[in-house]
XYZ file of C-alpha atoms in Angstrom:
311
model
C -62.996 36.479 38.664
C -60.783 34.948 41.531
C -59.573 31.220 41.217
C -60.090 28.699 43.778
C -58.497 28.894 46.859
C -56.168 25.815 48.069
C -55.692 24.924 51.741
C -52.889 23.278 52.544
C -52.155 22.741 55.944
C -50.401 20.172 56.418
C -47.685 21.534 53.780
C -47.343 24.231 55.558
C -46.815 22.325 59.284
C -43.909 20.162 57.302
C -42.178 24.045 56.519
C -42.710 24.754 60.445
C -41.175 21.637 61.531
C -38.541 22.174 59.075
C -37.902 25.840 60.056
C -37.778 24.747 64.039
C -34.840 22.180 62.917
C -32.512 24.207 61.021
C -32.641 26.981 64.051
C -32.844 25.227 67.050
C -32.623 27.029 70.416
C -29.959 28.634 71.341
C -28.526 28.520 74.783
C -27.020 31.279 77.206
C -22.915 31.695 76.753
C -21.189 33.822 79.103
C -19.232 35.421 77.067
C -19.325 38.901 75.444
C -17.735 38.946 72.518
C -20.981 36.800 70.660
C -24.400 38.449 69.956
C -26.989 36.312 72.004
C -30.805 37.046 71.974
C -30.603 37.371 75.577
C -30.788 40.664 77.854
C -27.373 41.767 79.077
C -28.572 40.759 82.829
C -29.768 37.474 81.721
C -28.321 34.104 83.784
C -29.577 30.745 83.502
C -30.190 28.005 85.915
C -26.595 27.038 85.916
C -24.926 29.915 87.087
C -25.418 29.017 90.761
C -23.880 25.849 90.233
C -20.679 27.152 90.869
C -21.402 29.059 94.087
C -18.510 28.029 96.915
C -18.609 29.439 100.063
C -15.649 29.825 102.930
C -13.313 28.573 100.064
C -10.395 30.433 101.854
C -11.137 30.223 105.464
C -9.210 29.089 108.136
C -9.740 26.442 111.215
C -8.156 28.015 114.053
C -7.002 25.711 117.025
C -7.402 27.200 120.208
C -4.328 26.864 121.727
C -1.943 27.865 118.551
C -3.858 31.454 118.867
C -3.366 31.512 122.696
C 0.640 30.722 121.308
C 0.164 33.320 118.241
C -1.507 35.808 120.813
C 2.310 35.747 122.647
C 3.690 38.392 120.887
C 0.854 40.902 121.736
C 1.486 40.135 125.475
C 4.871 40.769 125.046
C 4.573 43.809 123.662
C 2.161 44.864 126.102
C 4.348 44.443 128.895
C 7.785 45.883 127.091
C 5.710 49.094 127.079
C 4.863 48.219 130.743
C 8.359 47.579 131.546
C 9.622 51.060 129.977
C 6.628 53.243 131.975
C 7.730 51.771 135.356
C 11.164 51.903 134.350
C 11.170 55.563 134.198
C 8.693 55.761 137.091
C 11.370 54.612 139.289
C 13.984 56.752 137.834
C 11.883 60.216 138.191
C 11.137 59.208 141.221
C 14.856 58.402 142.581
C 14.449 54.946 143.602
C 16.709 53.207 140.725
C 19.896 54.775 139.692
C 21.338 55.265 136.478
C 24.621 53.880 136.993
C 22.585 50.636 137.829
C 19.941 50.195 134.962
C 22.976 51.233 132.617
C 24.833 48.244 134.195
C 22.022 45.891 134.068
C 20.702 47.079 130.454
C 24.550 45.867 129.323
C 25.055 42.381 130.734
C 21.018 41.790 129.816
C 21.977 42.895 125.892
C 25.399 40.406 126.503
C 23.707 37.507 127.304
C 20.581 38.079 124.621
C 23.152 38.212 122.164
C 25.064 35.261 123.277
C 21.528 33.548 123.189
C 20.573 34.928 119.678
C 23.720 33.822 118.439
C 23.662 30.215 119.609
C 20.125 29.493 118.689
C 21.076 29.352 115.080
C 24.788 28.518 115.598
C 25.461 32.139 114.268
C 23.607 31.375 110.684
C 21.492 34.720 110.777
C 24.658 36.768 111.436
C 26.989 34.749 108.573
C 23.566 35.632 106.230
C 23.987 39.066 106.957
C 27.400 39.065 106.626
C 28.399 40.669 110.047
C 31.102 39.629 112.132
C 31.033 40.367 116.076
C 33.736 43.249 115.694
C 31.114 44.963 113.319
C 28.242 44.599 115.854
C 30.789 45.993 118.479
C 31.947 48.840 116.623
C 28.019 49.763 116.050
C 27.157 49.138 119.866
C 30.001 51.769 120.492
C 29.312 54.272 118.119
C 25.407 54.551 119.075
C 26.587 54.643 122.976
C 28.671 57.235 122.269
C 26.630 58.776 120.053
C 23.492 58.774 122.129
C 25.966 60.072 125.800
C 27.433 63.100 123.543
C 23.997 64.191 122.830
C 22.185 63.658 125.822
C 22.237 67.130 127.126
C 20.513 67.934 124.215
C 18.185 65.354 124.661
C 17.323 66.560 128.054
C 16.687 69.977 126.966
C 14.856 69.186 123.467
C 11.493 70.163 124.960
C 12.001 72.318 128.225
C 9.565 74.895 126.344
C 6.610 72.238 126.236
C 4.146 71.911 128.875
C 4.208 68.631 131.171
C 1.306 67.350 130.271
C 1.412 67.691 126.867
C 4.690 65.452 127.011
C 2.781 63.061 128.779
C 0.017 62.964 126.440
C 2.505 62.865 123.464
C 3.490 59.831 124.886
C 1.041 57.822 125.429
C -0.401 58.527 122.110
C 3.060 57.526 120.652
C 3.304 54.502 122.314
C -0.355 53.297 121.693
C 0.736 53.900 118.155
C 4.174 52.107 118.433
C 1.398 48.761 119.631
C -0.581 49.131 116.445
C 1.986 49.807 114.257
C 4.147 46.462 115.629
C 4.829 43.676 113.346
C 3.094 40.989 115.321
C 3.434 38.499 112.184
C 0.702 39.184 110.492
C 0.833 40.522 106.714
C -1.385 43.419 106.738
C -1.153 47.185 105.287
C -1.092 48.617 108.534
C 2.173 46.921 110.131
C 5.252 48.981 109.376
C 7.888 48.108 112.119
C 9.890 51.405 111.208
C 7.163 53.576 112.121
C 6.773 51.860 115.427
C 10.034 51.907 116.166
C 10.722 55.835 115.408
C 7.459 56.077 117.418
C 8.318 54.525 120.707
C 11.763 56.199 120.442
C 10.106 59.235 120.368
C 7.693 58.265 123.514
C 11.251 57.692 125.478
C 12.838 60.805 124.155
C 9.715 62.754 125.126
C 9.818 61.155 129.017
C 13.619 61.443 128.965
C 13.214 64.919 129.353
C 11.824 65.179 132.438
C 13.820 63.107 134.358
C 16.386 65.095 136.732
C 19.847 64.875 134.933
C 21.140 64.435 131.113
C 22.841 60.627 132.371
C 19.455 59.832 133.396
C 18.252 60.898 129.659
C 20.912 58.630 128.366
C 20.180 55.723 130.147
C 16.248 56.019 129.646
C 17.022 56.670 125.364
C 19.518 53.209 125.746
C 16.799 51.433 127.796
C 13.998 52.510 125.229
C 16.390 51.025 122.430
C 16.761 47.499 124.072
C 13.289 47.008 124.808
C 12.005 48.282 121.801
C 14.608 47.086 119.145
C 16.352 44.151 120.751
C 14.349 42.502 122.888
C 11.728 41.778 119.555
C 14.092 40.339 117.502
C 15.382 37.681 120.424
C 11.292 36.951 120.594
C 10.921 36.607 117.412
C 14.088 33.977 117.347
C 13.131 31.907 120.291
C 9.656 31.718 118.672
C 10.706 30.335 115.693
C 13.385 28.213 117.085
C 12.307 26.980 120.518
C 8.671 27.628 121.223
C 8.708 25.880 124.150
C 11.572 28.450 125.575
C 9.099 31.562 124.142
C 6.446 30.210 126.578
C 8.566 30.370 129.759
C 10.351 33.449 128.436
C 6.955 35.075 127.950
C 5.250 33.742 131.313
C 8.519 35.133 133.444
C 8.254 38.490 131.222
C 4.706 38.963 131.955
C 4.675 38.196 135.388
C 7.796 40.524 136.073
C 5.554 43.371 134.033
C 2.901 42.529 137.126
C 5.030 42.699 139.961
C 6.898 46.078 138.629
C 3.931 47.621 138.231
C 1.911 46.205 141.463
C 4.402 48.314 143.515
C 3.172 51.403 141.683
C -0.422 50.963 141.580
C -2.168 47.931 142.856
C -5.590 49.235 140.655
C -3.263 49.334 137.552
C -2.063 46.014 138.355
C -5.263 44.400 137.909
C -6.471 46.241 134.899
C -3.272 45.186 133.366
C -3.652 41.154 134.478
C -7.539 41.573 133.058
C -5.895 42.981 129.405
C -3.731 40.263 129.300
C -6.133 37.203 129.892
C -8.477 38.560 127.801
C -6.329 38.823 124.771
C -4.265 35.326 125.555
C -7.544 33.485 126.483
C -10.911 35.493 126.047
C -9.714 36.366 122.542
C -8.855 33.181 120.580
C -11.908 31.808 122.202
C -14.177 34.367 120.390
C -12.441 34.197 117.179
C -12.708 30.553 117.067
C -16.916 30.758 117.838
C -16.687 33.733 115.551
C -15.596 31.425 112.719
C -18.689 29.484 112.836
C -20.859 32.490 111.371
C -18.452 32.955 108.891
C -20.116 32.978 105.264
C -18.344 34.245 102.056
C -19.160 33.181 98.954
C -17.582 32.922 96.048
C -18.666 31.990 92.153
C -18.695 33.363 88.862
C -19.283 36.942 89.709
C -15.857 37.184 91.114
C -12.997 39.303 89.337
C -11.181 37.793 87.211
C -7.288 36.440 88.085
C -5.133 35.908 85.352
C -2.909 32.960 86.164
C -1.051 32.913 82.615
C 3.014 34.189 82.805
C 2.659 37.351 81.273
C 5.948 38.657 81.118
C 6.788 37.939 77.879
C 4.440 40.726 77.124
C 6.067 43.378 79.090
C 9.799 42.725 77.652
């Protein structure tokens, strides 16, 4: 015999009320160290709140990159400098006995210049006195004349050309390589030093006598080692001074190498506007379509001192 059945419904809405009370719902945490009924690729509506884009980037002024864009020209036409330097030497029309003579008062008075830009504070730094930097001037001329017949003979078994393509493949890396100021993997001034040494040991070779070797192997050291490091110092010092100084070197590039080839003259003036003007022009339109984001997807940076963890 079954009883009578009781409907209570509204007893039973006070329990659901109750129920939705005491759990209420929960809302998304991005963190993963809590159990959350969510899926593990679930984001709500705030997580594009915190999307920033071209946090980092730069606004170039055109006229600062046409100054930045210096050292590249100057570069450009050191390695100009040094191929119609030894042009004229393999060819007989400059002398050894001169370009030795003019190499050494040009390294006098850029040292005399290097030292009074600072007032001698980058040499009292370093801890070198001018006796020391004479000593070392000696001992790598007379280290460099002793084995110059050496030098001249080093690759007598190698073809020519391939010299000549060594080279120029030496030297192109010796441009890339160059520490033009910028702090990227790929600069390593070492490398491009030992490379362009090797570009003038390689042309040194052909050229008629062993003097002519040594002179072309000191040469290739002042251009390459010397001449940088008085750039470098007039840019940071006088910038007006690196202007001139870079306008006079560039132009003298021109003319040396207008008397070889007039074609090879204007390529060269075309490379030269195009990185010092062309260039910073398109990098500074380029900027305009620049669009990184950033937000919460990014990697995490610890910014806590950690080093009390490593002792």
């Amino acid at each position: 015999m079954r009883g009578p059945q009781l409907k209570l419904p509204g007893f039973v809405g006070r329990m659901g009320c109750a129920q939705m009370e005491v759990n209420p719902v929960r809302h998304w945490q991005k963190v993963l160290y809590e159990r959350q009924p969510f899926p593990d690729n679930y984001v709500d509506q705030r997580f594009l709140e915190e999307l920033r884009k071209n946090i980092h980037a730069r606004q170039y002024q055109y006229w600062a990159v046409v100054f930045e864009s210096g050292a590249v020209v100057q570069q450009l036409c050191s390695v100009c400098v040094f191929i119609v330097t030894w042009w004229y030497m393999d060819d007989g029309l400059l002398s050894p006995q001169w370009l030795f003579g003019a190499g050494l008062v040009s390294s006098l008075i850029g040292y005399i210049l290097f030292d009074a830009i600072d007032a001698g504070a980058g040499r009292k730094e370093n801890r070198r006195t001018r006796w020391a930097d004479l000593k070392s001037t000696l001992v790598f001329v007379a280290f460099t004349y002793g084995f110059s017949p050496v030098l001249k003979t080093l690759t007598e078994s190698i073809s020519t050309d391939t010299i000549y393509a060594m080279s120029v493949f030496m030297l192109l890396g010796h441009l890339i390589f160059f520490d033009y100021g910028a702090n990227a993997a790929i600069v390593s001034s070492t490398l491009s030093l030992n490379m362009a040494i090797f570009a003038s040991v390689c042309l040194a070779s052909r050229l008629p006598r062993s003097l002519h070797a040594f002179v072309m192997v000191t040469f290739a050291i002042q251009i390459f080692a010397l001449w940088p490091m008085l750039q470098k110092k007039l840019k940071a010092q006088t910038p007006r001074c690196y202007i001139m100084v870079t306008v006079v070197f560039a132009l003298s590039a021109l003319t040396g190498l207008l008397t070889i080839s007039s074609v090879g003259a204007v390529l060269f003036t075309l490379l030269l506007v195009s990185i010092s003007c062309l260039c910073p022009y398109y990098l500074i339109r380029l900027q305009l379509f620049k669009d990184n984001i950033h937000g919460p997807w990014d990697e995490a940076e610890i910014k806590d001192d950690l080093s009390r963890f490593l002792m």
